[in-house]
Each structure stands twice: as C-alpha cells, then as structure tokens.
Amino acid sequence: LIMFLALSLSVFAACNTSPAEKTARENAQIELAAAADYLYQLEKNVEVTATDYDLRPQIAIEGVVYPITWSVELAEADAGKVVLDTTGETPRIDVDTLTETEVKYALIATFSLELQVGDKTIVETYEKRFNRTLPAFKYTTFEEYAASKNGDNLFIKGYVSAIVSKSAGQTYNCIYVEDINHNGGYYIYSFADTSYDPAKNLSIGDVVRVNGNFELYSGTYELKSAVVEKLDEPSVTLQPADFTQIYASAASLSDAALAGPQAQYVKINGVTITGQDASNGYYKFKLAGKESYVRISSSTCPIPKAEQANFIAEHAEHFGWTANVEGVISVYNGDFYLTPVDANAFEYVSLPELDEAGEVAFEKANLTFIENITENGSYELQVAGLSYADVVIAWESNNACAVVEGGKLIVELPEEQTTIELTATLTSGSATDTLVFQVVVDAAPKGAYVHKPISAPVAGTFKIAMNTTPANGSVLYFDGTLNSKGALNTTDKAHKAVDVVVEVVEGGYALKVGEQYLEGYLNGTYKNLRLVSNAAVWTWKDEAKVFVFEIEGVNYYFGDRDRGGYANTTMALSDIKYITGENLSKVGVSQFPGLLGTLANADYCAEAITAPVAGTFKITMNTTPANGSVLYFDGTLNSKGALNTTDKLEKAVDVVVEVVEGGYALKVGEQYLEGYLNGTYKNLRLVSNAAVWTWNDEAKVFVFEIDGVNYYFG
C-alpha cells in the first residue's frame, strides 16, 4: 500500500510538471552545471588554505552573472576553526591559523537561477563541493625556508635585526628577521598592508611572527605580502654570529657555508678596508684574499638617509685600516656581501704600520681618477695619500687640453674627442712608483640644439630625448646603448645622440637603432628593453605622444621620473598609466617620457647665472616641460603687475644688475623693478628710484621682501 501511494504521488507530481517547465529545469541545470564547472576551474588548485581568504560572491560568463551562496561543512570537533563571514560585500573564510591539528573541511557553492515559465516562478539550484585542508600550524625552519618554492605561504618566527623605512628616507618598507634558533634569517621584502611602517611598529630585537609568500629573486630569499605580528615575548639585544673563520676558510664568496645563511646577522673581525665604489654603494673590505663589501642600497638600506653621508666619509677616511665589520648576509649573483643593520657596520681598529714601499703600494692600489671628462672645468687631483700622509703624489698630463695646475686638472674640451694619459708619481722617502690613467676627454659641443618632439607617429629618422629640467636641469639623449638593467643609456651631448629610425610595420611601428630593433620584454617580474635582430611592434599613444610596447596586456613607455635628488641618467620601461588620464599633468613635472623628435640648431642658448653679479642680462623663463618654449621679459608690465614676455630673443629687454646698499637693483631702461603690496596682492612695477632685491642662493633667483616674506618672479 505504501509503495502504491508513493508511486501514485510520483505520477501525480509528474503530471503537474508541464513539458515546458521540465525543459526549462533541464536547461537550467545544464547552465548551472557549466557555471559550477567554470568556478571549479578557477578554484581547483586551491587545496591547502593556511590563512584567511575571500570567496567569489558571483561569477560572470558571457555577460550572465551567477550569484553564489556559500556554506561551510566541517566536523563538530573542529567548530570555530573555519568560519564563513558574510557580513561584508565579499564573503570571507576566517581560519584559525594557529590550529594545533589539521582540519579537513568542505566549501559548498550553491548556484541559483530564477526561471519564469508561464505565470509560474521557479528557482533552480545547483551545488558544487570543494574539499579543503587547514594545516596544523607550524613555523617554517630556516632550512625549509631556503628550500621553498615561489608562492609557498610560510610562517616564520624570529627577532627583528634591521628595519628599512620610508619614514627614514628609503623607497620601500621592509625588515630583516633573525631566525629564532640563530641559524639563518629572513628578508621581509613587502607587507600586505602597503601603509605599514615597520619603524613605527617595531624595534630591533622584538620577537615577531611573520606570515608571507616565498619568492626567490636573483638568488635572494624573500617573503612578500607579509603580515607581521609582534609577539608578547621579551625583546633581546641581538649579538652577531662570529663568521670570521667561516669567511677566512671559504673557498670563494659563493661558498655555501658563507653565502647560504642569508639574512643572518654576522660579524667578521680583522678585515682590511680596501676602497669604495660610492656610485654603486659598495664599501669594500678584504680578509684572507677575498674582497667583499657592505652595500648601501639606494632603496632598501637600514641606514637612514641622514646618516649615510657620514658613514661613507668615515669609510673613505680609513682606507688601509684594520676593522671589524658586521651586517646581515646578502647575496648578489651567488656571492656573499653584507647589508648593514645600522651606521656602525664598521668598527675601525688601527692603521697597520708599513715600510715606505708598502705605503706607496697601498696608496697606488687605492688611487683613482675619473675615466671620462665631458665638461670644461677644473678637476681635483689627490696630492697625498689618504691613509698614509707621507705619500706625496705628483701628476703630469701629456695633452695641452688638460693641464695640471695647483693640485687640479684644468680641462678645456678639444674640437675632437681625445684620450689623454694622466700619470701619477707616488713617493714616500726613497720609495717611488707610477700609475697611468687613460682619460677620455669629450669633444667640445658643436653648437646648441633644440629638440622638437613629434606629435604623431611617422616614418623617419629621429633622436630620443628626455627633458628632466624640473629634476636635474638637463635634456638627455639616447646614446644607442643599454645598461645591464635593460634601460636606455643617455648623454647630455646632443651631437652624441644616436639616430632612431621609425619604420611602419604590420600592427604599428618598429624603432630601429643601427642594424637592430628596440623591443620590450619580460625579465622575471621586470619589464626591460633590449636590442634584437627582428622588428618588434610598437604602437602610438596619442594622449601622451609616446610610443608604447605591450607586455602581458599592459602598455609601457620608456622614460624616467623625479627621483627626489637622484640624477636621472637612463630611460626605463614604465606603465603608461603614470602619464595618462589624471597623471597626464605630471608629464614634464615629475614624469619624464622619452620623446622622439628632430634636432634643430638653436640660435641662442640661455645660461643662468649661479651667483649675483653686476652686469647686463636678459630675464628668461624656461617653460619647456609645460608648453615647450623659452620666454623672455620684453620690458613691459601688464595691468596686473606682472612681467610681459616674448618668445623672440631679439625682443628681450636688457636688465642691468647694480650693486646697492643692502643688495642689488634691477634696472630696466631708466627705471627700476620693484615689488609692492597692491591691496592683498603682491605686484611688480617700474619706479624711478633703485629698489633693493636680495639673492636666494638655494633657488638661484633674486627676491623682493614684502611684509617679511620673500617673493620671486616666474
């Protein structure tokens, strides 16, 4: 009877389902199954979840949005260890990252689709199950850290050994952490919270737990997107491990015993200070025939910017000294070097006693001079030993374009580039030796030029120029070579700029340099440039008037940015977003794209005075980054008390600077320029009596004081 009733009910129910409804339901199941399968493809590689993570609230396929309702299924004994949080716009899984036992759980994604069949509304659902594992909490040992794969999510514990902070003048925020067992260390390169400032949250010696993703970058172990938790455990005073014997015994700087324990805080005693390469941040030392260095990075050095100059000067004053050195182990191309934890990386002990020949030999080994001279002027020559003052150094040049005079090399650039021999003779008592430097002296500029950028892509021969006037006051030209980091090298000599030929090719344009073509490419995580044999396709971004190269769906241009006091010397690839849209106004102000254009001879070249002096001058205003012109004061003022200008030099008025009591007067014709208060405005006017201007040496401008404030014109 029960079976009969059940069958009867089934038949009755089936009779209530119309063919249209049945078809609609079947089609909905197929559609929802496809959506669930799409989600599976997105999520199938996620099996172990050691940290909190977000869930997709929906997916979209060909414009159709499928909402997802999530639920969690786990054993009663594991209640609370995996929690679904739906209070925000995005559902989130919160896990107990410190669970002592492994937790197996399932996520159930429920898809729903509302159907309208006639006057009947039907909701069809489909479930997809995802099995996940929350691993038992475990700190990663240093050995496991060193053997990790890119992307591995790790927990480490240790002591803060060094702090790098933007608030101390660095480009990045990062920290070094000594392993809790002191058998290695960890480089925490970036934080999940990009605003996290370690200098404001941590101190050296604090005990921390760090969760982050492992990455191997150029041989360096890193944790990225890290979350740092300061633990409620006593801070310690860290002591560096003595690596003196390990360093001395190592076969080379790449020896595993030496370079292997990356980021460990170590000390090496009894080294000799051998020299420095300040341009690259290398401060060298030697022990047992192996020379390494302490590195001051331009972006990630724990020594605050304000203390670096003194560190560099002290190192330069102690060439030849015996010293003790400490820092955290770092590697470059597999070789050991040290990153300082603070400005006391070197402890200078003593200067060894050498005989006269030894003093000469030491100073000769550390004597340097520049390899290239590109400007007229005087260049300092070292006339005595830096470490051994008894060593006297005499200099001699073999070319009249460079004359030794009063401890300086006086250079006047010749008509053609030449290489001179500069001979240094070092003497201490009866010991003497010589050292010859080959110095390339640039040719004198053959004229002043104006670079006129193209405003639309066109086939032809051009020069690439980058106007960095707001940052360091120069126009730089691509010289035809690339540096080791895949960026265009530059020169400030227009006549040394290389020709770049624009060719029309399928899909866009090719940029040809000599017999090769310029190409952008992906170098690890970096976007670099290189010269290749086959034409690479560039396109034109009309908004910014630059050529761009597409890498992984993003367009990149070449140029540079304002580096806050650091000289701009190369053009590297950057995302086009930095000079388009709202950032277009930054072009020529803080962003300097490389522009293709033609060179024209300039009739005139304005050279600004760098100190106040009596004489006759023109007043010029270089607005090239803003609107591409140099404007000259024409001798008149407008109705609002500002200097009128012209772009014709022949119409520029003479301005005579006179020395007067208290400063200087600026005379225009028979009148003098004066600042004055016009209501609430500060204006300019021409008056019959000399008005006193003073000189602001920082900005290299004349200023006029009104109500205790100094004003310049521009």
XYZ file of C-alpha atoms in Angstrom:
714
model
C 0.000 0.000 0.000
C 2.783 2.407 0.931
C 4.569 1.647 -2.343
C 1.345 2.145 -4.250
C 0.709 5.512 -2.588
C 4.295 6.593 -3.275
C 4.011 5.662 -6.923
C 0.680 7.416 -7.156
C 2.145 10.600 -5.671
C 5.078 10.463 -8.096
C 2.745 10.108 -11.033
C 0.615 12.946 -9.686
C 3.672 15.168 -9.261
C 4.926 14.344 -12.733
C 1.580 15.181 -14.129
C 1.823 18.644 -12.527
C 5.163 19.356 -14.325
C 4.496 20.665 -17.784
C 6.808 19.814 -20.678
C 7.867 23.496 -20.833
C 8.757 23.530 -17.150
C 10.635 20.258 -17.447
C 12.660 21.568 -20.378
C 13.366 24.847 -18.570
C 14.569 22.993 -15.471
C 16.784 20.680 -17.512
C 18.333 23.610 -19.396
C 18.838 25.493 -16.125
C 20.682 22.513 -14.636
C 22.948 22.365 -17.677
C 23.632 26.112 -17.425
C 24.271 25.998 -13.686
C 26.499 22.939 -14.044
C 28.567 24.850 -16.617
C 28.858 27.801 -14.229
C 29.881 25.457 -11.404
C 32.467 23.811 -13.638
C 33.853 27.243 -14.541
C 34.199 28.021 -10.834
C 35.900 24.682 -10.321
C 38.499 25.550 -12.955
C 39.216 28.776 -11.079
C 39.452 27.102 -7.668
C 40.772 23.624 -8.378
C 44.391 24.413 -7.450
C 43.440 25.772 -4.038
C 43.607 22.837 -1.653
C 45.585 23.949 1.399
C 44.427 27.206 2.996
C 46.704 28.331 5.817
C 45.375 31.895 6.050
C 42.113 33.827 5.742
C 40.845 34.341 2.206
C 37.965 35.832 0.208
C 35.353 33.893 -1.751
C 33.788 34.929 -5.019
C 30.255 36.262 -4.443
C 29.448 35.601 -8.097
C 30.911 34.696 -11.465
C 30.112 36.087 -14.887
C 30.090 34.056 -18.109
C 29.485 35.846 -21.407
C 27.740 38.687 -19.641
C 25.494 36.461 -17.483
C 26.042 36.852 -13.726
C 25.565 33.814 -11.492
C 25.257 34.615 -7.752
C 26.903 32.130 -5.385
C 25.741 31.288 -1.878
C 28.484 29.705 0.207
C 28.361 27.368 3.183
C 30.994 25.508 5.188
C 30.882 21.894 6.295
C 33.321 20.614 8.920
C 33.454 18.138 11.794
C 31.824 19.142 15.081
C 35.185 18.817 16.829
C 36.605 21.496 14.548
C 33.814 24.016 15.135
C 35.120 27.574 15.081
C 38.355 26.757 13.295
C 36.890 27.633 9.876
C 34.240 30.378 9.886
C 32.267 31.828 6.988
C 31.851 35.608 7.344
C 29.107 37.069 5.122
C 28.778 40.465 6.817
C 30.695 42.278 4.065
C 30.129 42.615 0.349
C 32.578 39.788 -0.248
C 32.163 36.526 1.690
C 35.316 35.605 3.574
C 36.710 32.497 5.198
C 38.385 33.169 8.555
C 40.618 30.317 9.699
C 42.378 29.574 12.937
C 45.891 29.936 11.583
C 47.364 28.640 14.827
C 45.340 25.430 14.981
C 47.266 22.606 16.638
C 45.632 19.901 14.487
C 44.880 19.619 10.780
C 41.301 20.480 9.809
C 39.517 18.903 6.835
C 36.537 20.913 5.650
C 34.368 21.475 2.604
C 33.082 24.606 0.930
C 29.715 24.258 -0.782
C 28.954 26.732 -3.531
C 25.237 26.922 -4.326
C 24.285 28.467 -7.676
C 20.717 29.579 -8.273
C 18.796 30.568 -11.362
C 15.289 32.057 -11.361
C 13.019 30.802 -14.151
C 9.712 32.183 -15.400
C 7.545 29.510 -17.018
C 4.218 30.980 -17.974
C 2.892 32.628 -14.819
C 4.988 30.372 -12.606
C 8.297 31.441 -10.986
C 10.740 28.634 -10.335
C 14.163 28.758 -8.638
C 16.555 26.065 -9.773
C 19.730 25.376 -7.711
C 22.987 23.505 -8.215
C 25.738 22.709 -5.691
C 29.482 22.321 -6.152
C 31.670 20.968 -3.381
C 35.306 21.941 -2.775
C 37.386 19.950 -0.306
C 39.943 21.996 1.562
C 42.558 21.457 4.272
C 43.607 23.847 7.021
C 47.068 22.591 8.005
C 48.208 22.303 11.597
C 50.204 25.369 12.493
C 53.950 25.015 12.137
C 56.779 27.511 11.996
C 58.989 27.133 8.950
C 62.610 26.420 9.813
C 65.332 28.311 8.017
C 66.281 25.129 6.113
C 62.674 24.705 4.948
C 62.516 28.402 4.048
C 65.620 28.101 1.855
C 64.099 25.076 0.084
C 60.677 26.682 -0.518
C 59.041 27.220 -3.892
C 57.734 30.524 -5.231
C 54.283 31.208 -3.834
C 54.606 28.968 -0.757
C 52.779 30.517 2.194
C 55.029 30.384 5.267
C 55.040 31.309 8.947
C 58.380 32.238 10.484
C 59.406 33.381 13.953
C 62.420 35.415 14.914
C 63.980 38.629 16.144
C 63.901 41.911 14.207
C 67.525 42.554 13.200
C 67.211 45.518 10.794
C 64.495 47.947 9.727
C 64.129 49.760 6.399
C 61.523 52.511 6.404
C 60.149 55.139 4.054
C 59.972 57.461 7.048
C 63.797 57.228 7.213
C 64.112 58.267 3.569
C 64.086 54.864 1.836
C 61.977 53.855 -1.156
C 60.493 50.759 0.493
C 59.356 49.468 3.878
C 60.938 46.124 4.774
C 62.670 44.287 7.629
C 65.256 41.597 8.324
C 64.422 38.937 10.916
C 66.955 36.688 12.650
C 65.732 33.070 12.915
C 64.593 32.170 16.415
C 67.323 29.495 16.504
C 70.003 31.873 15.097
C 70.882 29.608 12.177
C 69.771 31.972 9.412
C 67.486 34.897 8.782
C 64.568 36.177 6.741
C 64.193 39.136 4.396
C 60.656 40.522 4.644
C 60.529 42.461 1.387
C 56.943 43.772 1.357
C 53.860 43.921 3.561
C 50.242 43.004 2.819
C 49.283 46.393 4.244
C 51.252 48.732 1.971
C 50.918 51.565 4.508
C 52.580 49.510 7.267
C 55.668 51.366 8.549
C 57.951 48.977 10.458
C 59.846 51.884 12.048
C 56.650 52.984 13.799
C 55.616 49.489 14.905
C 58.807 47.579 15.664
C 62.160 47.885 17.386
C 65.397 45.944 16.912
C 65.261 42.761 18.985
C 61.462 42.445 19.039
C 60.098 38.914 18.694
C 57.777 38.642 15.682
C 55.688 36.097 13.848
C 55.530 36.703 10.098
C 53.217 35.152 7.549
C 54.063 35.738 3.897
C 54.584 34.257 0.455
C 58.016 32.980 -0.506
C 59.819 34.284 -3.587
C 63.287 33.622 -4.906
C 64.564 36.762 -6.623
C 68.008 36.715 -8.269
C 69.183 34.208 -5.673
C 67.752 36.125 -2.708
C 65.135 34.507 -0.470
C 62.233 36.871 0.241
C 58.857 36.911 1.962
C 56.354 39.157 0.206
C 52.860 40.456 1.044
C 53.696 39.685 4.661
C 51.675 40.173 7.835
C 53.851 40.895 10.877
C 52.655 40.230 14.413
C 54.744 41.475 17.320
C 54.614 38.743 19.971
C 54.274 39.365 23.682
C 57.731 37.993 24.421
C 60.768 39.828 25.836
C 62.894 41.694 23.299
C 66.561 40.750 23.113
C 69.815 42.543 22.419
C 70.981 40.800 19.281
C 74.609 39.725 19.035
C 76.069 38.924 15.605
C 77.389 35.436 14.986
C 81.175 35.346 14.577
C 81.782 34.484 10.918
C 85.482 35.377 10.883
C 86.730 31.810 10.496
C 83.961 30.849 8.064
C 84.839 33.834 5.849
C 88.583 33.176 6.065
C 88.179 29.466 5.272
C 85.671 29.856 2.412
C 86.995 28.862 -0.993
C 85.129 31.798 -2.567
C 82.395 34.327 -1.814
C 79.836 31.858 -3.191
C 80.819 29.152 -0.701
C 77.603 27.659 0.741
C 78.836 27.987 4.322
C 79.348 31.703 3.746
C 76.509 32.752 1.433
C 73.989 30.099 2.472
C 72.638 31.517 5.787
C 71.013 34.510 4.089
C 69.867 37.402 6.297
C 71.741 36.044 9.345
C 73.301 38.766 11.474
C 77.079 38.171 11.472
C 80.393 39.802 12.323
C 83.817 39.412 10.682
C 86.870 40.571 12.625
C 90.245 41.750 11.379
C 89.301 42.816 7.850
C 91.194 45.461 5.874
C 89.345 48.473 4.427
C 90.316 48.378 0.753
C 88.273 51.062 -1.033
C 84.813 52.084 -2.120
C 82.613 52.432 -5.182
C 80.254 55.107 -3.882
C 78.304 55.410 -7.153
C 77.096 51.814 -6.733
C 77.031 51.816 -2.928
C 79.920 49.352 -2.363
C 82.094 49.896 0.749
C 84.814 47.293 0.470
C 86.817 45.135 2.849
C 89.178 42.170 2.439
C 90.219 39.162 4.510
C 92.202 36.067 3.537
C 92.457 37.217 -0.079
C 88.689 37.635 -0.577
C 87.222 41.109 -1.098
C 83.564 41.815 -0.356
C 81.612 44.894 0.658
C 78.923 46.475 2.768
C 76.152 47.693 0.452
C 74.209 50.912 0.833
C 71.261 50.354 -1.480
C 69.522 53.402 -2.939
C 66.146 51.964 -1.932
C 66.410 49.345 0.833
C 69.225 50.263 3.232
C 68.621 50.158 7.022
C 70.925 53.165 7.495
C 68.697 56.293 7.479
C 69.410 58.687 4.610
C 70.525 61.373 7.061
C 73.319 59.116 8.409
C 74.624 57.700 5.139
C 76.905 60.603 4.203
C 78.824 60.319 7.473
C 79.103 56.530 7.062
C 80.558 56.993 3.568
C 83.002 59.713 4.684
C 84.268 57.639 7.615
C 84.863 54.645 5.372
C 86.805 56.820 2.902
C 88.999 58.131 5.722
C 90.041 54.639 6.810
C 91.418 53.001 3.664
C 94.080 50.537 4.785
C 92.802 50.276 8.338
C 92.138 47.036 10.139
C 88.475 46.883 11.142
C 85.660 44.654 12.326
C 82.547 44.586 10.154
C 79.013 43.367 10.786
C 75.680 43.131 8.964
C 73.144 40.665 7.614
C 74.258 38.205 4.944
C 73.056 39.101 1.451
C 73.880 37.644 -1.957
C 74.363 39.017 -5.450
C 74.964 36.603 -8.328
C 75.517 33.965 -5.650
C 78.269 35.933 -3.900
C 78.283 36.987 -0.255
C 78.081 40.618 0.836
C 76.696 42.445 3.880
C 73.714 44.721 4.335
C 74.341 46.988 7.352
C 71.867 46.927 10.233
C 72.854 50.482 11.228
C 75.533 53.137 10.635
C 78.036 51.311 12.891
C 78.709 48.493 10.434
C 82.462 49.150 10.594
C 84.481 49.306 13.808
C 87.808 50.855 12.803
C 90.643 49.383 14.868
C 94.039 50.571 13.619
C 96.160 51.531 10.628
C 98.864 48.890 10.018
C 102.493 50.017 10.041
C 104.069 49.636 6.597
C 107.535 50.445 5.253
C 107.888 53.202 2.637
C 107.436 50.826 -0.291
C 104.385 49.294 1.384
C 102.818 52.732 1.877
C 103.365 53.597 -1.782
C 101.965 50.256 -2.924
C 98.877 50.634 -0.758
C 98.101 54.172 -1.932
C 98.711 53.184 -5.554
C 96.219 50.332 -5.215
C 93.569 52.766 -3.977
C 94.318 55.769 -6.196
C 91.529 56.572 -8.668
C 90.589 59.190 -11.218
C 87.545 59.634 -13.428
C 87.565 57.799 -16.771
C 85.599 60.383 -18.766
C 85.566 64.188 -18.789
C 82.610 65.781 -20.536
C 82.726 69.401 -19.360
C 85.186 72.261 -19.273
C 86.434 72.929 -15.740
C 88.878 72.015 -13.007
C 89.045 68.508 -11.527
C 90.593 67.782 -8.114
C 93.734 65.636 -8.046
C 94.762 63.672 -4.954
C 98.161 65.045 -3.951
C 98.776 62.989 -0.785
C 97.950 59.507 0.454
C 94.521 59.120 2.013
C 95.706 56.614 4.605
C 99.453 57.259 4.639
C 100.018 61.022 4.566
C 103.769 60.522 3.994
C 102.979 59.505 0.426
C 103.227 62.512 -1.931
C 101.525 62.317 -5.335
C 102.660 64.389 -8.344
C 100.688 64.481 -11.604
C 101.560 65.034 -15.249
C 99.367 65.230 -18.373
C 100.515 64.508 -21.915
C 97.952 66.738 -23.632
C 97.537 70.514 -23.722
C 93.740 70.255 -23.405
C 94.243 69.076 -19.811
C 96.833 70.964 -17.757
C 97.948 70.120 -14.190
C 97.933 73.253 -12.087
C 97.744 73.744 -8.300
C 96.517 70.258 -7.478
C 93.851 70.356 -10.184
C 93.452 69.205 -13.753
C 92.272 72.190 -15.813
C 90.376 70.978 -18.868
C 89.218 72.790 -21.990
C 87.366 70.396 -24.269
C 89.138 69.925 -27.631
C 87.495 70.033 -31.070
C 87.587 66.251 -31.318
C 87.311 63.610 -28.618
C 90.732 62.518 -27.392
C 92.276 60.180 -24.830
C 94.934 61.653 -22.579
C 97.486 59.936 -20.348
C 97.462 61.257 -16.805
C 100.478 59.994 -14.881
C 100.608 59.927 -11.071
C 104.002 59.547 -9.386
C 103.745 58.352 -5.775
C 106.692 58.882 -3.430
C 107.406 58.046 0.210
C 111.011 58.601 1.292
C 113.172 56.675 -1.131
C 110.294 54.548 -2.469
C 108.510 55.641 -5.634
C 106.100 54.227 -8.224
C 103.869 55.498 -11.049
C 100.332 54.884 -12.202
C 98.977 55.947 -15.601
C 95.292 56.741 -16.140
C 93.710 56.723 -19.578
C 91.128 59.538 -19.539
C 88.689 60.136 -22.382
C 88.114 63.871 -22.880
C 84.913 64.681 -24.723
C 84.767 66.917 -27.773
C 83.513 70.444 -27.269
C 79.820 70.818 -28.187
C 79.426 71.716 -31.827
C 76.517 74.026 -31.130
C 73.344 74.409 -29.144
C 70.321 72.400 -30.210
C 66.596 72.348 -29.675
C 64.777 69.001 -29.605
C 61.358 69.202 -31.271
C 59.202 66.159 -30.374
C 56.889 64.675 -32.984
C 53.161 64.966 -32.248
C 52.066 61.993 -34.369
C 53.730 58.730 -35.455
C 55.523 58.996 -38.763
C 58.281 57.085 -40.555
C 61.635 58.851 -40.455
C 64.893 59.344 -38.552
C 64.751 60.912 -35.107
C 66.536 61.348 -31.785
C 65.084 60.212 -28.445
C 65.258 62.950 -25.819
C 64.090 63.170 -22.210
C 63.647 66.615 -20.678
C 64.439 66.318 -16.958
C 64.658 70.070 -16.339
C 62.450 70.110 -13.188
C 64.514 67.296 -11.614
C 68.118 67.985 -12.639
C 68.037 70.681 -15.293
C 69.090 68.869 -18.435
C 67.875 67.327 -21.669
C 69.203 63.779 -22.045
C 69.537 61.894 -25.334
C 69.592 58.143 -26.023
C 73.192 57.282 -26.920
C 72.453 53.946 -28.613
C 73.430 51.634 -25.736
C 71.504 49.868 -22.964
C 72.626 49.284 -19.398
C 72.679 45.941 -17.567
C 69.143 46.537 -16.261
C 67.631 46.891 -19.723
C 67.296 50.689 -19.807
C 68.416 53.211 -22.426
C 71.694 54.938 -21.565
C 71.797 58.684 -22.153
C 74.129 61.591 -22.815
C 73.592 65.301 -22.329
C 75.501 65.961 -25.569
C 73.059 66.361 -28.434
C 75.736 65.586 -31.024
C 76.218 62.159 -29.378
C 72.555 61.214 -29.674
C 72.019 58.110 -31.802
C 69.681 58.034 -34.790
C 66.474 56.084 -34.226
C 64.624 55.131 -37.405
C 60.843 54.716 -37.198
C 59.558 52.116 -39.674
C 55.919 51.335 -40.444
C 55.269 47.624 -39.876
C 52.187 45.433 -39.658
C 50.340 46.304 -36.453
C 52.249 49.524 -35.746
C 55.817 50.766 -35.875
C 59.362 49.487 -35.347
C 62.161 51.528 -33.718
C 65.476 50.733 -35.389
C 68.870 51.535 -33.831
C 71.720 50.796 -36.210
C 71.003 47.298 -37.557
C 68.873 46.229 -34.579
C 65.410 46.944 -33.238
C 64.270 48.129 -29.838
C 61.993 45.668 -28.034
C 60.325 45.459 -24.634
C 60.286 42.097 -22.853
C 59.503 40.433 -19.528
C 62.636 39.722 -17.461
C 61.345 37.819 -14.436
C 58.975 40.321 -12.851
C 60.658 43.311 -14.524
C 59.839 44.899 -17.857
C 63.081 45.658 -19.675
C 64.325 46.822 -23.057
C 66.723 45.110 -25.418
C 68.025 45.311 -28.988
C 67.040 42.400 -31.255
C 67.523 41.445 -34.883
C 63.837 41.339 -35.867
C 61.407 44.253 -35.905
C 59.286 44.484 -32.737
C 55.898 46.191 -32.907
C 55.346 49.441 -31.008
C 52.098 51.416 -31.102
C 51.379 55.104 -30.576
C 49.647 56.553 -27.505
C 48.292 59.843 -28.794
C 47.257 61.132 -25.358
C 50.858 61.171 -24.126
C 52.553 61.470 -27.562
C 54.748 58.434 -26.932
C 55.418 55.032 -28.448
C 54.358 52.116 -26.228
C 55.134 48.402 -26.127
C 52.600 45.857 -24.894
C 53.659 43.227 -22.337
C 51.005 40.920 -20.836
C 48.201 43.248 -21.867
C 49.785 46.411 -20.424
C 51.349 49.219 -22.462
C 54.765 50.522 -21.404
C 56.673 53.649 -22.461
C 60.323 54.489 -21.838
C 61.382 57.393 -19.635
C 62.151 58.250 -16.031
C 60.631 60.018 -13.034
C 61.670 62.566 -10.438
C 63.830 60.584 -8.022
C 63.985 63.189 -5.286
C 67.545 64.387 -5.724
C 68.987 61.395 -7.577
C 70.208 62.182 -11.083
C 68.127 60.899 -13.983
C 70.500 59.061 -16.310
C 68.545 56.294 -18.070
C 65.162 55.667 -19.698
C 63.417 52.505 -18.494
C 60.012 50.980 -19.245
C 57.100 52.244 -17.139
C 53.362 51.582 -17.161
C 51.570 54.100 -19.417
C 49.128 54.797 -16.569
C 51.774 57.048 -14.976
C 51.491 59.628 -17.781
C 47.873 59.308 -18.936
C 44.454 60.166 -17.550
C 44.741 62.109 -14.316
C 48.529 61.639 -14.455
C 48.916 63.462 -17.784
C 49.598 66.671 -15.864
C 52.702 65.034 -14.344
C 54.468 64.872 -17.708
C 57.429 67.240 -17.557
C 56.858 67.862 -13.843
C 57.621 64.564 -12.109
C 57.388 62.096 -15.014
C 59.776 62.416 -17.952
C 58.947 60.302 -21.007
C 61.460 59.679 -23.773
C 60.167 61.531 -26.832
C 61.140 61.012 -30.446
C 61.875 64.212 -32.297
C 64.212 66.157 -34.516
C 67.187 68.327 -33.575
C 67.417 71.902 -34.790
C 70.265 74.340 -34.284
C 69.412 76.845 -31.573
C 70.110 80.480 -32.378
C 70.651 81.221 -28.706
C 71.223 79.300 -25.515
C 70.371 80.969 -22.214
C 72.861 80.301 -19.431
C 71.523 81.219 -15.991
C 73.793 82.978 -13.520
C 74.501 80.989 -10.367
C 75.504 83.916 -8.150
C 74.537 87.610 -8.047
C 76.872 89.825 -10.040
C 76.717 93.296 -11.563
C 76.200 93.310 -15.313
C 73.693 93.321 -18.173
C 71.410 90.312 -18.596
C 68.158 89.008 -20.047
C 65.388 87.531 -17.898
C 64.259 84.164 -19.265
C 61.703 81.610 -18.151
C 62.029 78.045 -19.466
C 58.520 76.575 -19.730
C 59.561 73.689 -21.961
C 58.027 70.922 -19.796
C 54.700 72.801 -19.735
C 54.340 74.273 -23.207
C 57.654 73.846 -24.964
C 59.129 77.361 -25.094
C 61.601 79.779 -23.536
C 60.070 83.177 -22.772
C 61.895 86.492 -22.338
C 60.942 89.647 -20.412
C 60.095 92.280 -23.055
C 60.445 95.326 -20.777
C 56.718 95.936 -20.127
C 54.305 95.004 -17.349
C 50.664 94.067 -17.685
C 47.747 95.637 -15.812
C 48.095 93.065 -13.008
C 51.708 93.958 -12.264
C 53.426 91.019 -13.956
C 56.279 90.945 -16.469
C 55.125 90.564 -20.073
C 57.100 88.100 -22.175
C 58.022 87.231 -25.748
C 59.423 84.080 -27.319
C 61.620 86.210 -29.604
C 65.053 86.830 -28.133
C 65.551 89.915 -30.295
C 62.641 91.495 -28.406
C 64.081 90.706 -24.958
C 64.961 93.808 -22.950
C 68.311 94.329 -21.219
C 68.162 94.168 -17.420
C 71.102 95.776 -15.635
C 72.056 94.416 -12.207
C 73.535 97.131 -9.973
C 75.105 96.627 -6.546
C 73.340 98.881 -3.997
C 73.319 99.136 -0.236
C 71.580 96.074 1.184
C 71.610 94.059 -2.051
C 71.014 94.662 -5.744
C 68.859 96.784 -8.033
C 67.325 95.570 -11.320
C 67.312 98.407 -13.851
C 65.155 98.373 -16.999
C 65.940 101.336 -19.239
C 65.913 104.362 -16.907
C 63.646 102.739 -14.293
C 63.978 100.091 -11.629
C 61.939 96.962 -10.983
C 60.182 96.921 -7.603
C 57.791 94.622 -5.759
C 54.941 96.233 -3.796
C 51.731 95.475 -1.923
C 48.632 96.253 -4.005
C 45.768 95.631 -1.596
C 46.185 91.955 -0.808
C 48.176 91.243 -3.970
C 51.936 91.346 -4.401
C 52.702 93.036 -7.721
C 55.623 94.397 -9.714
C 56.133 97.909 -11.075
C 58.799 100.153 -12.609
C 59.888 103.110 -10.444
C 62.437 105.899 -10.685
C 64.459 105.006 -7.579
C 66.516 101.856 -7.058
C 64.620 99.165 -5.104
C 66.610 96.596 -3.129
C 66.473 92.942 -4.194
C 68.436 90.156 -2.487
C 69.697 86.817 -3.749
C 68.300 83.406 -2.725
C 71.197 81.049 -3.304
C 69.148 77.869 -2.857
C 66.846 78.705 -5.786
C 69.373 80.909 -7.640
C 66.890 83.777 -8.009
C 66.534 87.419 -6.976
C 63.820 88.006 -4.363
C 61.961 91.061 -3.054
C 60.776 91.294 0.561
C 57.163 92.345 1.283
C 55.763 92.099 4.829
C 58.626 89.841 5.880
C 58.159 87.362 3.004
C 60.486 86.992 0.039
C 58.943 86.837 -3.467
C 60.457 85.878 -6.813
C 59.045 86.393 -10.318
C 58.140 83.470 -12.579
